[in-house]
Tab-separated table of N, CA and C in Angstrom:
chain	number	residue	atom	x	y	z
A	1	MET	N	16.316	-5.785	136.740
A	1	MET	CA	17.726	-5.379	136.550
A	1	MET	C	18.028	-4.099	136.937
A	2	ASP	N	18.993	-3.665	137.811
A	2	ASP	CA	19.229	-2.377	138.141
A	2	ASP	C	20.163	-1.615	137.261
A	3	PHE	N	20.400	-0.441	137.568
A	3	PHE	CA	21.105	0.484	136.648
A	3	PHE	C	22.438	-0.023	136.229
A	4	LEU	N	23.367	-0.481	137.026
A	4	LEU	CA	24.764	-0.967	136.864
A	4	LEU	C	24.652	-2.218	136.022
A	5	GLU	N	23.872	-2.989	136.206
A	5	GLU	CA	23.571	-4.266	135.508
A	5	GLU	C	23.210	-3.955	133.911
A	6	PHE	N	22.212	-2.969	133.894
A	6	PHE	CA	21.786	-2.711	132.676
A	6	PHE	C	22.891	-2.094	131.868
A	7	LEU	N	23.598	-1.074	132.580
A	7	LEU	CA	24.639	-0.252	131.823
A	7	LEU	C	25.667	-1.523	131.313
A	8	ILE	N	26.409	-2.419	131.990
A	8	ILE	CA	27.186	-3.246	131.745
A	8	ILE	C	26.666	-4.299	130.603
A	9	PHE	N	25.601	-4.512	130.634
A	9	PHE	CA	24.729	-5.458	129.559
A	9	PHE	C	24.645	-4.751	128.323
A	10	ALA	N	24.242	-3.318	128.231
A	10	ALA	CA	23.986	-2.661	127.262
A	10	ALA	C	25.353	-2.196	126.515
A	11	LYS	N	26.226	-1.852	127.229
A	11	LYS	CA	27.905	-1.807	126.642
A	11	LYS	C	28.131	-3.034	125.789
A	12	LYS	N	27.775	-4.169	126.459
A	12	LYS	CA	28.442	-5.566	125.627
A	12	LYS	C	27.477	-5.642	124.351
A	13	GLN	N	26.213	-5.155	124.367
A	13	GLN	CA	25.429	-5.283	123.311
A	13	GLN	C	25.534	-4.339	122.270
A	14	THR	N	26.279	-3.178	122.439
A	14	THR	CA	26.613	-2.135	121.294
A	14	THR	C	27.734	-2.191	120.697
A	15	TYR	N	28.775	-1.161	120.974
A	15	TYR	CA	29.982	-0.973	120.342
A	15	TYR	C	30.895	-2.311	120.654
A	16	ALA	N	30.689	-2.782	121.772
A	16	ALA	CA	31.822	-3.765	122.245
A	16	ALA	C	31.304	-5.089	121.557
A	17	SER	N	30.092	-5.141	121.081
A	17	SER	CA	29.558	-6.415	120.398
A	17	SER	C	30.195	-6.517	118.904
A	18	SER	N	30.424	-7.875	118.383
A	18	SER	CA	30.751	-8.162	117.218
A	18	SER	C	29.735	-7.777	116.160
A	19	GLN	N	28.580	-7.649	116.449
A	19	GLN	CA	27.389	-7.395	115.584
A	19	GLN	C	26.758	-6.015	115.785
A	20	ILE	N	27.589	-5.052	115.518
A	20	ILE	CA	27.109	-3.570	115.764
A	20	ILE	C	25.942	-3.398	114.737
A	21	ILE	N	24.717	-3.021	115.308
A	21	ILE	CA	23.685	-2.358	114.608
A	21	ILE	C	23.416	-1.085	114.938
A	22	GLY	N	23.505	-0.206	114.098
A	22	GLY	CA	23.221	1.222	114.535
A	22	GLY	C	22.739	2.097	113.285
A	23	ARG	N	22.744	3.196	113.533
A	23	ARG	CA	22.180	4.193	112.319
A	23	ARG	C	23.228	5.277	112.377
A	24	VAL	N	23.271	5.983	111.376
A	24	VAL	CA	23.885	7.319	111.277
A	24	VAL	C	22.950	8.425	111.254
A	25	THR	N	23.113	9.272	112.213
A	25	THR	CA	22.311	10.546	112.283
A	25	THR	C	22.494	11.590	111.320
A	26	LYS	N	21.545	12.605	111.164
A	26	LYS	CA	21.734	13.539	110.116
A	26	LYS	C	23.078	14.318	110.359
A	27	ASP	N	23.495	14.555	111.399
A	27	ASP	CA	24.974	15.094	111.694
A	27	ASP	C	26.046	14.378	111.529
A	28	GLY	N	25.886	13.047	111.188
A	28	GLY	CA	26.933	12.128	110.842
A	28	GLY	C	27.377	11.310	111.956
A	29	ALA	N	26.796	11.203	112.981
A	29	ALA	CA	27.129	10.533	114.090
A	29	ALA	C	26.665	8.945	113.785
A	30	LYS	N	27.386	8.041	114.519
A	30	LYS	CA	26.735	6.799	114.394
A	30	LYS	C	26.370	6.647	115.754
A	31	GLU	N	25.115	6.172	115.644
A	31	GLU	CA	24.228	6.077	117.114
A	31	GLU	C	23.836	4.607	117.431
A	32	LEU	N	24.351	3.929	118.507
A	32	LEU	CA	23.860	2.842	118.711
A	32	LEU	C	23.037	2.586	120.093
A	33	THR	N	21.875	1.930	120.109
A	33	THR	CA	21.162	2.042	121.242
A	33	THR	C	20.689	0.668	121.794
A	34	PHE	N	20.428	0.701	123.099
A	34	PHE	CA	19.871	-0.805	123.635
A	34	PHE	C	18.733	-0.357	124.517
A	35	GLU	N	17.735	-1.066	124.584
A	35	GLU	CA	16.669	-0.804	125.675
A	35	GLU	C	16.499	-2.126	126.148
A	36	ASP	N	15.990	-2.097	127.658
A	36	ASP	CA	15.398	-3.108	128.345
A	36	ASP	C	14.577	-2.510	129.411
A	37	ASN	N	13.260	-2.706	129.469
A	37	ASN	CA	12.282	-2.524	130.220
A	37	ASN	C	12.464	-0.954	130.413
A	38	ASN	N	12.599	-0.084	131.492
A	38	ASN	CA	12.394	1.116	131.627
A	38	ASN	C	13.820	1.986	131.417
A	39	PHE	N	14.827	1.271	130.833
A	39	PHE	CA	16.111	1.874	130.750
A	39	PHE	C	16.270	1.788	129.214
A	40	LYS	N	17.130	2.719	128.794
A	40	LYS	CA	17.457	2.994	127.389
A	40	LYS	C	18.903	3.535	127.426
A	41	TYR	N	19.868	2.851	126.696
A	41	TYR	CA	21.105	3.253	126.487
A	41	TYR	C	21.618	3.882	125.143
A	42	ILE	N	22.096	4.928	124.826
A	42	ILE	CA	22.466	5.451	123.581
A	42	ILE	C	23.961	5.826	123.625
A	43	ASP	N	24.802	5.371	122.712
A	43	ASP	CA	26.021	5.606	122.493
A	43	ASP	C	26.200	6.283	120.945
A	44	ARG	N	26.591	7.517	121.106
A	44	ARG	CA	26.609	8.380	119.802
A	44	ARG	C	28.129	8.810	119.753
A	45	TYR	N	28.746	8.421	118.458
A	45	TYR	CA	30.075	8.674	118.441
A	45	TYR	C	30.298	9.285	116.843
A	46	TYR	N	31.425	10.362	116.872
A	46	TYR	CA	31.635	10.896	115.601
A	46	TYR	C	33.168	10.580	115.477
A	47	GLY	N	33.447	10.287	113.984
A	47	GLY	CA	34.746	10.066	113.451
A	47	GLY	C	35.225	8.607	113.685
A	48	TYR	N	36.463	8.269	113.560
A	48	TYR	CA	37.005	7.143	113.451
A	48	TYR	C	38.345	7.340	114.183
A	49	ASN	N	39.348	8.069	113.576
A	49	ASN	CA	40.484	8.255	114.159
A	49	ASN	C	41.113	9.583	114.000
A	50	PRO	N	40.920	10.541	114.795
A	50	PRO	CA	40.284	10.444	116.152
A	50	PRO	C	38.758	10.445	116.158
A	51	PHE	N	38.249	10.175	117.459
A	51	PHE	CA	36.930	10.136	117.596
A	51	PHE	C	36.456	10.614	118.714
A	52	SER	N	35.261	11.118	118.824
A	52	SER	CA	34.471	11.616	120.030
A	52	SER	C	33.216	11.270	120.051
A	53	ALA	N	32.690	10.916	121.747
A	53	ALA	CA	31.580	10.326	121.804
A	53	ALA	C	30.839	10.595	123.003
A	54	GLN	N	29.681	10.185	123.183
A	54	GLN	CA	28.777	10.551	124.393
A	54	GLN	C	27.926	9.278	124.446
A	55	GLU	N	28.038	8.862	125.767
A	55	GLU	CA	26.913	7.745	126.144
A	55	GLU	C	26.080	8.258	127.052
A	56	ILE	N	24.717	7.923	126.904
A	56	ILE	CA	23.760	8.292	127.913
A	56	ILE	C	22.917	7.194	128.417
A	57	VAL	N	22.244	7.162	129.669
A	57	VAL	CA	21.403	6.273	129.934
A	57	VAL	C	20.223	7.177	130.492
A	58	LEU	N	18.954	6.581	130.023
A	58	LEU	CA	17.925	7.239	130.293
A	58	LEU	C	17.147	6.178	131.213
A	59	GLN	N	16.299	6.672	132.130
A	59	GLN	CA	15.359	5.818	132.764
A	59	GLN	C	14.040	6.266	133.011
A	60	ASP	N	12.945	5.682	132.501
A	60	ASP	CA	11.693	6.478	132.178
A	60	ASP	C	11.724	7.573	131.401
A	61	ASN	N	12.553	7.633	130.481
A	61	ASN	CA	12.595	8.785	129.464
A	61	ASN	C	13.486	10.050	129.917
A	62	LYS	N	14.063	9.698	131.048
A	62	LYS	CA	14.976	10.919	131.569
A	62	LYS	C	16.267	10.489	131.720
A	63	VAL	N	17.229	11.470	131.404
A	63	VAL	CA	18.489	11.133	131.352
A	63	VAL	C	19.158	10.996	132.862
A	64	ILE	N	19.851	9.976	133.376
A	64	ILE	CA	20.225	9.723	134.517
A	64	ILE	C	21.742	9.652	134.693
A	65	TRP	N	22.283	9.494	133.580
A	65	TRP	CA	23.974	9.214	133.524
A	65	TRP	C	24.517	9.414	132.098
A	66	SER	N	25.763	10.049	132.234
A	66	SER	CA	26.322	10.310	130.917
A	66	SER	C	27.814	10.050	131.111
A	67	MET	N	28.424	9.821	129.897
A	67	MET	CA	29.876	9.688	129.878
A	67	MET	C	30.478	10.395	128.461
A	68	ASN	N	31.424	11.082	128.550
A	68	ASN	CA	31.894	11.806	127.396
A	68	ASN	C	33.287	11.089	127.208
A	69	TYR	N	33.793	10.887	126.055
A	69	TYR	CA	35.174	10.370	125.610
A	69	TYR	C	35.734	10.914	124.255
A	70	TYR	N	36.949	10.796	124.242
A	70	TYR	CA	37.843	11.034	123.056
A	70	TYR	C	39.077	10.195	122.991
A	71	GLY	N	39.199	9.664	121.848
A	71	GLY	CA	40.322	8.816	121.639
A	71	GLY	C	40.785	8.862	120.212
A	72	PHE	N	42.101	8.249	120.191
A	72	PHE	CA	42.690	8.119	119.043
A	72	PHE	C	43.771	7.050	118.682
A	73	VAL	N	44.162	6.471	117.653
A	73	VAL	CA	45.190	5.519	117.451
A	73	VAL	C	46.426	6.448	116.935
A	74	ASP	N	47.517	6.286	117.508
A	74	ASP	CA	48.691	7.017	117.088
A	74	ASP	C	49.752	6.091	116.658
A	75	SER	N	49.570	5.238	115.547
A	75	SER	CA	50.402	4.358	115.236
A	75	SER	C	50.037	3.734	113.845
A	76	LEU	N	50.996	3.704	113.111
A	76	LEU	CA	50.731	2.997	111.550
A	76	LEU	C	50.745	1.526	111.724
A	77	GLU	N	51.571	0.906	112.613
A	77	GLU	CA	51.486	-0.531	112.851
A	77	GLU	C	51.296	-0.950	114.403
A	78	PRO	N	50.214	-1.649	114.418
A	78	PRO	CA	49.289	-2.276	113.758
A	78	PRO	C	48.435	-1.337	113.160
A	79	LEU	N	47.585	-2.049	112.231
A	79	LEU	CA	46.417	-1.057	111.527
A	79	LEU	C	45.426	-0.815	112.672
A	80	GLU	N	44.806	0.498	112.121
A	80	GLU	CA	43.714	0.901	113.161
A	80	GLU	C	42.721	-0.084	113.138
A	81	LYS	N	42.219	-0.805	112.165
A	81	LYS	CA	41.166	-1.981	112.454
A	81	LYS	C	41.537	-2.894	113.495
A	82	ASP	N	42.825	-3.328	113.405
A	82	ASP	CA	43.282	-4.252	114.351
A	82	ASP	C	43.241	-3.852	115.953
A	83	VAL	N	43.611	-2.407	115.910
A	83	VAL	CA	43.654	-1.733	117.362
A	83	VAL	C	42.167	-1.811	117.802
A	84	TYR	N	41.438	-1.303	116.905
A	84	TYR	CA	39.950	-1.238	117.243
A	84	TYR	C	39.123	-2.618	117.560
A	85	SER	N	39.740	-3.710	116.686
A	85	SER	CA	39.151	-5.017	116.885
A	85	SER	C	39.653	-5.437	118.578
A	86	PHE	N	40.854	-5.224	118.915
A	86	PHE	CA	41.375	-5.646	120.236
A	86	PHE	C	40.681	-4.753	121.267
A	87	LEU	N	40.210	-3.507	120.787
A	87	LEU	CA	39.693	-2.530	121.967
A	87	LEU	C	38.136	-2.991	122.410
A	88	LYS	N	37.549	-3.683	121.149
A	88	LYS	CA	36.314	-4.254	121.368
A	88	LYS	C	36.242	-5.614	122.432
A	89	LEU	N	37.349	-6.435	122.122
A	89	LEU	CA	37.525	-7.460	123.037
A	89	LEU	C	37.694	-6.906	124.530
A	90	ALA	N	38.601	-5.938	124.691
A	90	ALA	CA	38.761	-5.390	126.037
A	90	ALA	C	37.546	-4.967	126.662
A	91	LEU	N	36.797	-4.130	125.914
A	91	LEU	CA	35.484	-3.575	126.336
A	91	LEU	C	34.358	-4.566	126.618
A	92	GLN	N	34.389	-5.808	126.034
A	92	GLN	CA	33.520	-6.758	126.459
A	92	GLN	C	34.025	-7.313	128.011
A	93	GLN	N	35.040	-6.919	128.436
A	93	GLN	CA	35.500	-7.194	129.743
A	93	GLN	C	35.092	-6.247	130.991
A	94	VAL	N	34.135	-5.406	130.542
A	94	VAL	CA	33.797	-4.213	131.560
A	94	VAL	C	33.433	-4.843	132.906
A	95	GLU	N	33.999	-4.167	133.925
A	95	GLU	CA	33.910	-4.669	135.252
A	95	GLU	C	32.788	-3.884	135.976
A	96	GLU	N	32.086	-4.541	136.901
A	96	GLU	CA	31.041	-3.832	137.506
A	96	GLU	C	31.463	-2.764	138.486
A	97	ARG	N	32.800	-2.987	139.050
A	97	ARG	CA	33.316	-1.703	140.002
A	97	ARG	C	33.633	-0.696	139.026
A	98	PHE	N	34.083	-0.593	137.888
A	98	PHE	CA	34.362	0.434	137.163
A	98	PHE	C	33.615	0.138	135.607
A	99	PRO	N	32.240	0.546	135.582
A	99	PRO	CA	31.444	0.016	134.403
A	99	PRO	C	31.714	1.315	133.383
A	100	PHE	N	32.643	1.661	132.850
A	100	PHE	CA	32.862	2.815	131.947
A	100	PHE	C	33.373	2.247	130.684
A	101	ARG	N	34.306	1.784	130.558
A	101	ARG	CA	35.173	1.404	129.504
A	101	ARG	C	35.449	-0.207	129.633
A	102	GLY	N	36.665	-0.438	129.545
A	102	GLY	CA	37.185	-1.995	129.795
A	102	GLY	C	37.519	-2.198	131.271
A	103	PRO	N	38.252	-3.178	131.413
A	103	PRO	CA	38.807	-3.729	132.803
A	103	PRO	C	39.969	-2.918	133.028
A	104	SER	N	40.577	-2.868	134.223
A	104	SER	CA	41.888	-2.323	134.670
A	104	SER	C	42.925	-2.849	133.730
A	105	TYR	N	42.966	-4.104	133.349
A	105	TYR	CA	44.060	-4.545	132.588
A	105	TYR	C	43.515	-5.784	131.758
A	106	PHE	N	43.828	-5.953	130.312
A	106	PHE	CA	43.429	-6.944	129.721
A	106	PHE	C	44.676	-7.169	128.742
A	107	LYS	N	44.971	-8.547	128.315
A	107	LYS	CA	46.016	-8.684	127.339
A	107	LYS	C	45.651	-9.836	126.630
A	108	LYS	N	46.166	-9.692	125.291
A	108	LYS	CA	45.957	-10.722	124.119
A	108	LYS	C	46.992	-10.628	123.194
A	109	ASN	N	47.742	-11.609	123.106
A	109	ASN	CA	48.941	-11.633	122.193
A	109	ASN	C	49.854	-10.473	122.563
A	110	ASN	N	50.135	-9.563	121.470
A	110	ASN	CA	50.940	-8.520	121.871
A	110	ASN	C	50.435	-7.190	122.153
A	111	PHE	N	48.985	-7.305	122.410
A	111	PHE	CA	48.263	-6.262	122.713
A	111	PHE	C	47.966	-6.164	124.360
A	112	GLU	N	48.097	-4.811	124.842
A	112	GLU	CA	47.726	-4.872	126.255
A	112	GLU	C	46.938	-3.618	126.397
A	113	TYR	N	45.956	-3.807	127.099
A	113	TYR	CA	44.805	-2.846	127.386
A	113	TYR	C	44.996	-2.283	128.881
A	114	PHE	N	44.903	-0.928	129.172
A	114	PHE	CA	44.856	-0.556	130.580
A	114	PHE	C	43.833	0.484	130.723
A	115	SER	N	43.347	0.583	131.780
A	115	SER	CA	42.248	1.623	132.072
A	115	SER	C	42.467	2.062	133.659
A	116	ASP	N	42.524	3.286	133.767
A	116	ASP	CA	42.683	4.069	135.143
A	116	ASP	C	41.653	4.858	135.318
A	117	THR	N	40.690	4.704	136.256
A	117	THR	CA	39.639	5.487	136.616
A	117	THR	C	39.643	5.863	137.998
A	118	LYS	N	39.398	7.152	138.186
A	118	LYS	CA	39.221	7.826	139.524
A	118	LYS	C	37.912	8.091	139.839
A	119	ASP	N	37.308	7.662	141.157
A	119	ASP	CA	35.949	7.711	141.758
A	119	ASP	C	35.147	6.649	141.191
A	120	ASP	N	33.721	6.826	141.180
A	120	ASP	CA	32.962	5.941	140.899
A	120	ASP	C	31.696	6.256	139.755
A	121	PHE	N	30.854	5.322	139.465
A	121	PHE	CA	29.874	5.661	138.480
A	121	PHE	C	29.108	7.082	138.718
A	122	LYS	N	28.980	7.561	139.810
A	122	LYS	CA	28.412	8.913	140.203
A	122	LYS	C	29.015	10.112	139.597
A	123	HIS	N	30.392	9.889	139.475
A	123	HIS	CA	31.313	11.158	138.910
A	123	HIS	C	32.586	10.463	138.733
A	124	PHE	N	33.195	10.532	137.749
A	124	PHE	CA	34.380	9.703	137.273
A	124	PHE	C	35.280	10.453	136.271
A	125	VAL	N	36.460	10.268	136.404
A	125	VAL	CA	37.362	10.598	135.053
A	125	VAL	C	38.358	9.399	135.103
A	126	GLY	N	38.814	9.287	133.701
A	126	GLY	CA	39.611	8.272	133.402
A	126	GLY	C	40.397	8.301	132.114
A	127	LYS	N	41.400	7.449	132.024
A	127	LYS	CA	42.025	7.484	130.788
A	127	LYS	C	42.388	5.940	130.491
A	128	GLU	N	42.069	5.411	129.272
A	128	GLU	CA	42.424	4.200	128.779
A	128	GLU	C	43.459	4.053	127.767
A	129	TYR	N	44.266	3.117	127.645
A	129	TYR	CA	45.164	2.978	126.518
A	129	TYR	C	45.544	1.595	126.204
A	130	ILE	N	46.140	1.460	124.957
A	130	ILE	CA	46.598	0.258	124.409
A	130	ILE	C	47.910	0.201	123.956
A	131	THR	N	48.815	-0.586	124.650
A	131	THR	CA	50.197	-0.918	124.183
A	131	THR	C	50.205	-2.142	123.091
A	132	TYR	N	51.137	-2.103	122.317
A	132	TYR	CA	51.447	-3.156	121.288
A	132	TYR	C	53.023	-3.295	121.273
A	133	ASN	N	53.453	-4.552	121.591
A	133	ASN	CA	54.808	-4.722	121.936
A	133	ASN	C	55.437	-3.576	122.875
A	134	ASN	N	54.703	-3.273	123.921
A	134	ASN	CA	54.945	-2.235	124.988
A	134	ASN	C	55.229	-0.925	124.543
A	135	GLU	N	54.595	-0.469	123.215
A	135	GLU	CA	54.539	0.828	122.806
A	135	GLU	C	53.203	1.278	122.956
A	136	THR	N	52.763	2.710	123.309
A	136	THR	CA	51.637	2.937	123.527
A	136	THR	C	51.110	3.282	122.066
A	137	ILE	N	50.043	2.743	121.552
A	137	ILE	CA	49.427	2.981	120.287
A	137	ILE	C	48.094	3.609	120.191
A	138	TYR	N	47.329	3.569	121.453
A	138	TYR	CA	45.871	4.120	121.530
A	138	TYR	C	45.757	4.868	122.960
A	139	VAL	N	45.073	5.959	122.827
A	139	VAL	CA	44.578	6.555	124.078
A	139	VAL	C	43.294	7.175	123.952
A	140	CYS	N	42.649	7.111	125.068
A	140	CYS	CA	41.190	7.588	125.107
A	140	CYS	C	41.055	8.100	126.546
A	141	TYR	N	40.468	9.440	126.580
A	141	TYR	CA	40.258	9.928	127.843
A	141	TYR	C	38.532	10.100	127.996
A	142	TYR	N	38.240	9.751	129.284
A	142	TYR	CA	36.576	9.763	129.502
A	142	TYR	C	36.343	10.480	130.765
A	143	HIS	N	35.135	11.001	130.917
A	143	HIS	CA	34.712	11.565	132.207
A	143	HIS	C	33.048	11.377	132.145
A	144	GLY	N	32.552	11.518	133.323
A	144	GLY	CA	30.871	11.569	133.323
A	144	GLY	C	30.442	11.300	134.810
A	145	GLY	N	29.300	11.056	134.761
A	145	GLY	CA	28.604	10.530	136.239
A	145	GLY	C	27.078	10.838	135.996
A	146	VAL	N	26.490	10.824	137.293
A	146	VAL	CA	24.923	10.685	137.445
A	146	VAL	C	24.654	12.153	136.913
A	147	VAL	N	23.490	12.077	136.278
A	147	VAL	CA	22.877	13.445	135.884
A	147	VAL	C	21.470	13.353	136.453
A	148	LYS	N	21.196	14.721	137.067
A	148	LYS	CA	19.810	14.955	137.702
A	148	LYS	C	19.268	16.255	137.277
A	149	GLY	N	17.921	15.996	137.025
A	149	GLY	CA	17.272	17.400	136.688
A	149	GLY	C	16.718	18.056	137.680
A	150	LYS	N	16.112	19.336	137.371
A	150	LYS	CA	15.447	20.049	138.354
A	150	LYS	C	14.467	19.682	139.105
């Protein structure tokens, strides 16, 4: 399994999964991990609404990739839990050409997910948002890329 295959698979097995298994760290973060062979994925996020997070991928115990993001639900209707449930469905659709969050576009019922990313997995910046009945109710900003040591 190469890096991109691992990253996409790991994302689908952690937060986007319907069966999240993680731990709470001493500083209050929720930490989700996934390992396969020499790769390890760690998603660590703080808060609920709003939230802030970082994902990293290690290869042979060295960080090789990282992404930071910050998001929030800005709506009383629908409920936050319904927005985040839809978000998980969208994140399950992560695409190989933009393996950061969800696809460019995803729709189910009255929810629509949009993601706009600039550049590629080596260095990128993006924004995702969700609309409900054509009104923006959720926004998340993300950026990251390849990490190299000295």
